[in-house]
CSV table of C-alpha atoms in Angstrom, one decimal:
chain,number,residue,atom,x,y,z
B,6,UNK,CA,-12.8,-13.1,-18.5
B,7,UNK,CA,-10.3,-10.5,-17.3
B,8,UNK,CA,-7.0,-11.5,-15.9
B,9,UNK,CA,-8.1,-10.8,-12.3
B,10,UNK,CA,-11.6,-12.3,-12.6
B,11,UNK,CA,-12.9,-15.0,-10.5
B,12,UNK,CA,-14.0,-16.9,-13.6
B,13,UNK,CA,-10.5,-17.2,-15.1
B,14,UNK,CA,-9.2,-18.4,-11.7
B,15,UNK,CA,-12.0,-20.9,-11.3
B,16,UNK,CA,-11.4,-22.3,-14.9
B,17,UNK,CA,-7.6,-22.7,-14.2
B,18,UNK,CA,-8.4,-24.6,-11.0
B,19,UNK,CA,-10.9,-26.9,-12.7
B,20,UNK,CA,-8.5,-27.4,-15.6
B,21,UNK,CA,-5.7,-28.5,-13.2
B,22,UNK,CA,-8.1,-30.9,-11.3
B,23,UNK,CA,-9.4,-32.4,-14.5
B,24,UNK,CA,-5.9,-32.8,-16.0
B,25,UNK,CA,-4.6,-34.5,-12.8
B,26,UNK,CA,-7.6,-36.9,-12.8
B,27,UNK,CA,-6.9,-37.6,-16.6
B,28,UNK,CA,-3.3,-38.3,-15.8
B,29,UNK,CA,-4.1,-40.8,-13.1
B,30,UNK,CA,-6.9,-42.4,-15.4
B,31,UNK,CA,-4.8,-42.7,-18.5
B,32,UNK,CA,-1.4,-43.5,-17.0
B,33,UNK,CA,-1.8,-47.3,-17.2
B,34,UNK,CA,-2.8,-47.0,-20.9
B,35,UNK,CA,0.2,-45.0,-21.5
B,36,UNK,CA,2.7,-47.2,-19.6
B,37,UNK,CA,4.1,-48.7,-22.9
B,38,UNK,CA,7.5,-48.0,-24.4
B,39,UNK,CA,6.2,-46.8,-27.7
B,40,UNK,CA,6.8,-43.2,-28.8
B,41,UNK,CA,3.1,-42.5,-28.6
B,42,UNK,CA,2.8,-43.6,-25.0
B,43,UNK,CA,6.0,-41.7,-24.1
B,44,UNK,CA,4.7,-38.5,-25.8
B,45,UNK,CA,1.4,-39.0,-24.1
B,46,UNK,CA,2.9,-39.2,-20.6
B,47,UNK,CA,5.0,-36.1,-21.2
B,48,UNK,CA,2.0,-34.3,-22.6
B,49,UNK,CA,-0.3,-35.0,-19.6
B,50,UNK,CA,2.4,-34.1,-17.1
B,51,UNK,CA,3.3,-30.8,-18.8
B,52,UNK,CA,-0.3,-29.9,-19.2
B,53,UNK,CA,-1.2,-30.7,-15.6
B,54,UNK,CA,1.8,-28.7,-14.3
B,55,UNK,CA,1.0,-25.8,-16.6
B,56,UNK,CA,-2.6,-25.7,-15.3
B,57,UNK,CA,-1.5,-25.9,-11.7
B,58,UNK,CA,1.1,-23.2,-12.1
B,59,UNK,CA,-1.4,-21.0,-14.0
B,60,UNK,CA,-3.9,-21.4,-11.1
B,61,UNK,CA,-1.2,-20.4,-8.5
B,62,UNK,CA,-0.1,-17.5,-10.6
B,63,UNK,CA,-3.5,-16.2,-11.2
B,64,UNK,CA,-4.4,-16.5,-7.5
B,65,UNK,CA,-1.2,-14.6,-6.5
B,66,UNK,CA,-1.8,-11.9,-9.1
B,67,UNK,CA,-5.4,-11.5,-7.9
B,68,UNK,CA,-4.2,-11.0,-4.4
B,69,UNK,CA,-1.3,-8.7,-5.1
B,70,UNK,CA,-2.4,-7.1,-8.4
B,71,UNK,CA,1.0,-7.3,-10.2
B,72,UNK,CA,-0.7,-7.0,-13.5
B,73,UNK,CA,-4.2,-5.5,-14.1
B,74,UNK,CA,-5.1,-6.9,-17.5
B,75,UNK,CA,-4.0,-9.5,-20.2
B,76,UNK,CA,-2.5,-6.6,-22.2
B,77,UNK,CA,-0.5,-5.5,-19.1
B,78,UNK,CA,0.8,-9.1,-18.5
B,79,UNK,CA,1.9,-9.4,-22.2
B,80,UNK,CA,3.5,-6.0,-22.3
B,81,UNK,CA,1.0,-4.7,-24.8
B,82,UNK,CA,-0.3,-1.9,-22.6
B,83,UNK,CA,1.6,0.9,-24.2
B,84,UNK,CA,-1.0,3.7,-24.7
B,85,UNK,CA,0.1,6.9,-22.9
B,86,UNK,CA,-2.2,8.4,-20.2
B,87,UNK,CA,-4.0,11.5,-20.8
B,88,UNK,CA,-3.8,14.3,-18.3
B,89,UNK,CA,-7.1,16.0,-17.7
B,90,UNK,CA,-7.2,18.9,-15.4
B,91,UNK,CA,-10.3,19.2,-13.1
B,92,UNK,CA,-11.6,21.8,-10.7
B,93,UNK,CA,-9.8,20.0,-7.8
B,94,UNK,CA,-6.4,20.2,-9.5
B,95,UNK,CA,-3.7,22.5,-8.1
B,96,UNK,CA,0.0,23.3,-9.1
B,97,UNK,CA,1.0,20.2,-7.0
B,98,UNK,CA,-1.7,17.7,-7.7
B,99,UNK,CA,-3.2,17.1,-11.1
B,100,UNK,CA,-6.4,15.0,-11.2
B,101,UNK,CA,-6.4,12.7,-14.3
B,102,UNK,CA,-9.5,10.6,-13.6
B,103,UNK,CA,-12.4,10.1,-11.1
B,104,UNK,CA,-14.0,7.0,-9.9
B,105,UNK,CA,-17.1,6.2,-7.8
B,106,UNK,CA,-17.3,3.8,-5.0
B,107,UNK,CA,-19.3,0.7,-5.6
B,108,UNK,CA,-22.2,1.4,-3.1
B,109,UNK,CA,-25.9,2.2,-3.6
B,110,UNK,CA,-26.1,5.7,-5.0
B,111,UNK,CA,-22.3,5.9,-5.3
B,112,UNK,CA,-22.4,7.8,-8.6
B,113,UNK,CA,-23.2,10.9,-6.5
B,114,UNK,CA,-20.1,12.0,-4.7
B,115,UNK,CA,-22.2,13.3,-1.7
B,116,UNK,CA,-23.5,9.8,-1.2
B,117,UNK,CA,-20.5,7.5,-2.1
B,118,UNK,CA,-17.5,9.9,-2.0
B,119,UNK,CA,-15.1,10.0,-4.8
B,120,UNK,CA,-11.7,8.4,-5.7
B,121,UNK,CA,-9.5,10.7,-7.7
B,122,UNK,CA,-6.6,9.4,-9.8
B,123,UNK,CA,-3.8,11.9,-9.5
B,124,UNK,CA,-0.3,12.9,-10.4
B,125,UNK,CA,1.6,14.6,-7.6
B,126,UNK,CA,4.6,16.8,-8.1
B,127,UNK,CA,6.9,17.7,-5.3
B,128,UNK,CA,8.1,21.3,-5.5
B,129,UNK,CA,11.4,20.7,-3.5
B,130,UNK,CA,12.2,17.1,-4.5
B,131,UNK,CA,11.1,17.6,-8.2
B,132,UNK,CA,9.6,14.1,-7.9
B,133,UNK,CA,6.3,13.3,-9.7
B,134,UNK,CA,4.3,10.2,-8.5
B,135,UNK,CA,0.9,8.7,-9.5
B,136,UNK,CA,-1.6,8.0,-6.8
B,137,UNK,CA,-5.2,8.1,-5.6
B,138,UNK,CA,-7.1,10.3,-3.3
B,139,UNK,CA,-10.2,9.2,-1.5
B,140,UNK,CA,-12.6,12.0,-0.6
B,141,UNK,CA,-15.4,10.9,1.7
B,142,UNK,CA,-19.1,11.7,1.0
B,143,UNK,CA,-19.1,14.5,3.7
B,144,UNK,CA,-16.5,16.4,1.7
B,145,UNK,CA,-19.1,17.0,-1.0
B,146,UNK,CA,-22.1,17.7,1.3
B,147,UNK,CA,-23.4,21.3,1.4
B,148,UNK,CA,-23.5,21.4,5.2
B,149,UNK,CA,-19.8,20.6,5.4
B,150,UNK,CA,-18.6,22.9,2.5
B,151,UNK,CA,-16.5,25.0,4.8
B,152,UNK,CA,-15.3,22.2,7.0
B,153,UNK,CA,-11.7,20.9,7.0
B,154,UNK,CA,-11.1,17.1,7.2
B,155,UNK,CA,-8.2,15.0,8.6
B,156,UNK,CA,-6.0,13.4,6.0
B,157,UNK,CA,-3.7,10.4,6.0
B,158,UNK,CA,-1.1,9.4,3.6
B,159,UNK,CA,-1.3,5.6,2.8
B,160,UNK,CA,1.7,3.7,1.3
B,161,UNK,CA,1.8,0.2,0.0
B,162,UNK,CA,4.8,-2.0,0.2
B,163,UNK,CA,7.7,-2.4,-2.4
B,164,UNK,CA,7.3,-2.8,-5.3
B,165,UNK,CA,3.5,-2.5,-5.0
B,166,UNK,CA,1.1,-0.3,-6.9
B,167,UNK,CA,-1.2,2.3,-5.5
B,168,UNK,CA,-4.1,0.4,-7.0
B,169,UNK,CA,-3.5,-2.3,-4.5
B,170,UNK,CA,-4.6,0.0,-1.7
B,171,UNK,CA,-8.0,0.2,-3.5
B,172,UNK,CA,-8.6,-3.2,-4.9
B,173,UNK,CA,-6.4,-5.4,-2.8
B,174,UNK,CA,-6.7,-3.8,0.7
B,175,UNK,CA,-10.0,-1.9,0.2
B,176,UNK,CA,-9.1,1.3,2.0
B,177,UNK,CA,-11.8,3.5,0.6
B,178,UNK,CA,-14.5,1.0,1.1
B,179,UNK,CA,-13.3,0.2,4.7
B,180,UNK,CA,-13.1,4.0,5.5
B,181,UNK,CA,-16.6,4.5,4.0
B,182,UNK,CA,-18.2,1.7,6.0
B,183,UNK,CA,-16.5,2.5,9.3
B,184,UNK,CA,-17.5,6.2,8.9
B,185,UNK,CA,-21.1,5.4,8.0
B,186,UNK,CA,-21.4,3.1,11.1
B,187,UNK,CA,-19.9,5.9,13.3
B,188,UNK,CA,-16.7,4.0,14.2
B,189,UNK,CA,-14.4,6.6,12.7
B,190,UNK,CA,-14.6,10.2,11.5
B,191,UNK,CA,-14.7,11.0,7.8
B,192,UNK,CA,-11.0,11.1,6.6
B,193,UNK,CA,-9.2,11.9,3.3
B,194,UNK,CA,-6.8,9.1,2.2
B,195,UNK,CA,-3.9,10.0,-0.1
B,196,UNK,CA,-2.8,6.6,-1.5
B,197,UNK,CA,0.6,6.0,-3.1
B,198,UNK,CA,3.4,3.5,-3.4
B,199,UNK,CA,6.9,4.2,-1.9
B,200,UNK,CA,8.5,3.5,-5.2
B,201,UNK,CA,8.9,7.0,-6.7
B,202,UNK,CA,11.8,6.1,-8.9
B,203,UNK,CA,10.9,2.6,-10.3
B,204,UNK,CA,12.3,0.1,-10.4
B,205,UNK,CA,14.6,1.3,-7.6
B,206,UNK,CA,13.6,0.9,-4.0
B,207,UNK,CA,14.6,4.2,-2.5
B,208,UNK,CA,13.3,3.4,1.1
B,209,UNK,CA,12.0,6.9,1.6
B,210,UNK,CA,15.6,8.1,1.8
B,211,UNK,CA,17.2,11.3,0.4
B,212,UNK,CA,19.8,9.6,-1.6
B,213,UNK,CA,23.0,11.7,-2.2
B,214,UNK,CA,22.9,12.6,-5.9
B,215,UNK,CA,19.6,10.6,-6.3
B,216,UNK,CA,15.9,10.8,-5.7
B,217,UNK,CA,15.0,13.0,-2.7
B,218,UNK,CA,12.3,10.6,-1.5
B,219,UNK,CA,12.2,11.6,2.2
B,220,UNK,CA,11.8,15.2,1.2
B,221,UNK,CA,8.9,14.2,-1.2
B,222,UNK,CA,6.9,12.3,1.5
B,223,UNK,CA,7.9,14.5,4.5
B,224,UNK,CA,7.6,17.9,3.0
B,225,UNK,CA,6.3,18.1,-0.6
B,226,UNK,CA,3.3,15.7,-0.2
B,227,UNK,CA,1.9,17.2,2.9
B,228,UNK,CA,2.2,20.7,1.3
B,229,UNK,CA,0.4,19.5,-1.8
B,230,UNK,CA,-2.4,17.9,0.3
B,231,UNK,CA,-3.1,21.0,2.3
B,232,UNK,CA,-2.8,23.3,-0.7
B,233,UNK,CA,-5.3,21.3,-2.7
B,234,UNK,CA,-7.8,19.9,-0.3
B,235,UNK,CA,-9.6,21.2,2.9
B,236,UNK,CA,-7.0,19.9,5.3
B,237,UNK,CA,-5.4,21.8,8.1
B,238,UNK,CA,-1.7,22.4,8.5
B,239,UNK,CA,-1.2,21.2,12.1
B,240,UNK,CA,0.3,17.9,13.1
B,241,UNK,CA,-3.1,16.8,14.6
B,242,UNK,CA,-4.6,17.2,11.1
B,243,UNK,CA,-2.5,14.6,9.3
B,244,UNK,CA,-1.4,10.9,9.7
B,245,UNK,CA,0.8,8.5,7.9
B,246,UNK,CA,0.0,4.9,7.3
B,247,UNK,CA,1.8,2.0,5.5
B,248,UNK,CA,2.3,-1.7,5.2
B,249,UNK,CA,5.7,-3.4,4.9
B,250,UNK,CA,8.1,-0.9,3.3
B,251,UNK,CA,5.3,1.7,3.5
B,252,UNK,CA,5.0,1.0,7.2
B,253,UNK,CA,8.8,1.6,7.6
B,254,UNK,CA,8.4,4.8,5.8
B,255,UNK,CA,5.4,5.9,7.8
B,256,UNK,CA,7.2,5.4,11.2
B,257,UNK,CA,10.4,7.0,10.1
B,258,UNK,CA,9.0,10.0,8.5
B,259,UNK,CA,6.6,10.7,11.4
B,260,UNK,CA,9.6,10.5,13.7
B,261,UNK,CA,11.5,13.0,11.6
B,262,UNK,CA,8.6,15.4,10.9
B,263,UNK,CA,6.6,15.6,14.2
B,264,UNK,CA,5.7,19.2,13.2
B,265,UNK,CA,3.7,17.7,10.3
B,266,UNK,CA,2.4,14.3,11.3
B,267,UNK,CA,0.5,13.7,14.5
B,268,UNK,CA,0.2,10.0,14.1
B,269,UNK,CA,1.7,7.1,12.2
B,270,UNK,CA,0.8,3.5,11.7
B,271,UNK,CA,3.2,0.8,10.5
B,272,UNK,CA,1.6,-2.5,9.5
B,273,UNK,CA,4.3,-5.2,9.4
B,274,UNK,CA,6.9,-2.5,9.3
B,275,UNK,CA,10.6,-3.2,9.5
B,276,UNK,CA,12.9,-0.7,11.2
B,277,UNK,CA,16.0,-0.2,9.1
B,278,UNK,CA,16.6,0.3,5.4
B,279,UNK,CA,17.8,-2.9,3.6
B,280,UNK,CA,20.9,-2.9,1.5
B,281,UNK,CA,20.3,-5.1,-1.6
B,282,UNK,CA,20.2,-5.0,-5.4
B,283,UNK,CA,16.8,-3.3,-5.4
B,284,UNK,CA,18.1,-0.3,-3.2
B,285,UNK,CA,21.6,0.1,-4.5
B,286,UNK,CA,23.8,2.4,-2.5
B,287,UNK,CA,21.4,4.6,-0.5
B,288,UNK,CA,23.9,6.4,1.8
B,289,UNK,CA,27.2,6.7,-0.2
B,290,UNK,CA,29.2,6.3,3.0
B,291,UNK,CA,27.3,9.0,4.9
B,292,UNK,CA,26.9,7.5,8.4
B,293,UNK,CA,24.6,10.3,9.6
B,294,UNK,CA,22.3,9.6,6.8
B,295,UNK,CA,22.4,5.8,7.5
B,296,UNK,CA,21.5,6.4,11.2
B,297,UNK,CA,18.7,8.7,10.1
B,298,UNK,CA,17.3,5.8,8.2
B,299,UNK,CA,17.3,3.5,11.3
B,300,UNK,CA,13.8,3.9,12.9
B,301,UNK,CA,14.9,2.5,16.3
B,302,UNK,CA,17.7,5.1,16.4
B,303,UNK,CA,15.4,7.9,15.2
B,304,UNK,CA,12.7,7.2,17.8
B,305,UNK,CA,15.3,6.9,20.6
B,306,UNK,CA,16.7,10.4,19.8
B,307,UNK,CA,13.3,12.0,18.8
B,308,UNK,CA,12.3,14.9,21.0
B,309,UNK,CA,8.9,13.8,22.4
B,310,UNK,CA,6.2,16.1,21.0
B,311,UNK,CA,3.0,14.1,21.5
B,312,UNK,CA,3.2,12.0,18.3
B,313,UNK,CA,1.1,8.8,18.4
B,314,UNK,CA,2.5,5.6,16.9
B,315,UNK,CA,0.8,2.2,16.0
B,316,UNK,CA,2.8,-0.8,15.2
B,317,UNK,CA,1.7,-4.4,14.2
B,318,UNK,CA,3.2,-7.9,14.2
B,319,UNK,CA,2.2,-11.4,15.1
B,320,UNK,CA,3.5,-14.0,17.5
B,321,UNK,CA,3.8,-16.5,14.6
B,322,UNK,CA,4.5,-15.6,11.0
B,323,UNK,CA,6.0,-12.1,11.1
B,324,UNK,CA,9.8,-11.5,11.1
B,325,UNK,CA,9.5,-8.1,12.8
B,326,UNK,CA,8.2,-9.1,16.2
B,327,UNK,CA,11.5,-8.6,18.2
B,328,UNK,CA,12.1,-5.1,16.7
B,329,UNK,CA,8.5,-4.1,17.1
B,330,UNK,CA,8.8,-4.7,20.9
B,331,UNK,CA,12.1,-2.8,20.9
B,332,UNK,CA,10.2,0.1,19.2
B,333,UNK,CA,7.4,0.0,21.8
B,334,UNK,CA,10.0,0.3,24.7
B,335,UNK,CA,11.9,3.2,23.1
B,336,UNK,CA,8.8,5.5,22.6
B,337,UNK,CA,9.0,8.2,25.4
B,338,UNK,CA,6.1,10.3,26.7
B,339,UNK,CA,4.3,12.4,25.8
B,340,UNK,CA,4.6,10.5,22.6
B,341,UNK,CA,2.3,7.5,22.7
B,342,UNK,CA,2.5,4.0,21.2
B,343,UNK,CA,-0.1,1.3,20.6
B,344,UNK,CA,0.2,-2.1,19.0
B,345,UNK,CA,-1.8,-4.9,17.3
B,346,UNK,CA,0.0,-8.2,17.9
B,347,UNK,CA,-1.8,-11.1,16.2
B,348,UNK,CA,-1.5,-14.7,17.4
B,349,UNK,CA,-0.5,-15.7,13.9
B,350,UNK,CA,-0.3,-14.0,10.5
B,351,UNK,CA,2.3,-13.7,7.8
B,352,UNK,CA,3.7,-10.8,5.8
B,353,UNK,CA,0.7,-10.6,3.4
B,354,UNK,CA,-2.5,-8.9,2.4
B,355,UNK,CA,-4.7,-11.2,4.5
B,356,UNK,CA,-2.9,-10.2,7.6
B,357,UNK,CA,-3.2,-6.5,6.8
B,358,UNK,CA,-6.9,-6.8,6.0
B,359,UNK,CA,-7.4,-7.9,9.6
B,360,UNK,CA,-5.4,-4.9,10.9
B,361,UNK,CA,-6.7,-2.1,8.8
B,362,UNK,CA,-10.2,-1.6,10.3
B,363,UNK,CA,-8.9,-1.3,13.9
B,364,UNK,CA,-6.0,0.7,12.6
B,365,UNK,CA,-8.3,3.2,10.9
B,366,UNK,CA,-10.4,3.6,14.0
B,367,UNK,CA,-7.3,4.2,16.1
B,368,UNK,CA,-6.0,6.8,13.5
B,369,UNK,CA,-9.4,8.5,13.6
B,370,UNK,CA,-9.0,8.9,17.4
B,371,UNK,CA,-5.5,10.4,17.0
B,372,UNK,CA,-6.0,13.0,14.3
B,373,UNK,CA,-8.8,15.5,13.7
B,374,UNK,CA,-10.1,18.1,11.2
């Protein structure tokens, strides 16, 4: 009966339906002007609306994973995390937990791979961010013990949680299934949220006097990955993936750091940093910094180096279609650009679930061990 369980959601829906039926059934009997009839009508209406709102809220939370448990929802989750150093830890990445993939034999890493819960510290930016690392089964198999693997950073949207990438968008399971079927090469996934200074939305910008978020994702994080795991240091060894805000960050940082990233995929990405209460003043009047945050400006002035880009949108439902087409036109060879344009699909998890498998196969064809 957890907060995100199907049982709780089903019970809320059933309660809403039953209370609606009860309201229709008992309304004639409660049509009088007595205080009891008046109280009965108010009670039925309030109970029905509460059940319906609960069902909608539970469904939204199950999809977007805003809260993971009842204690989390009620603000009672106050226990501090325990840092446990494991053999895969390094000065930049500390492993705090290990999880198996829910597949037959998944308890053995060489069969099901492994999901590491980590804390990542940037040496230059001094930012520490939680995240997850998916290591494919081949990483643990004796015949591949000396082999490097391609890696991709994966960012969720804002505010988001890194856990969304595992439970909501199923990145490890999709990568496992596609690799097992031979549709993509085994790939390490490093999964985080772009919010490194919560609750502020830093938009992957080096903010004057504030969090140096671009430095963290563009320099510190790749360095941490290559120093901890068997990943090469050439652009063709590393990709960058994200949805929404994460997609904006992926495209922008790959354009700024072509010496680090060989490919980037922006799912439902937008192309310029917003200016709203969640971001605050990102640029402090620095016009050069503001232009650097504009992806269309960055790609237009990028020296072509052979970087591959993938962008996604839909003909109906996505607000980024016009800018996505502008981005496609601005990419100059030998850089390459590909796209996924759906007939319809909104800015949501259901749309991204339709785009992730072909995107992962595309990324597998653009980066290598």
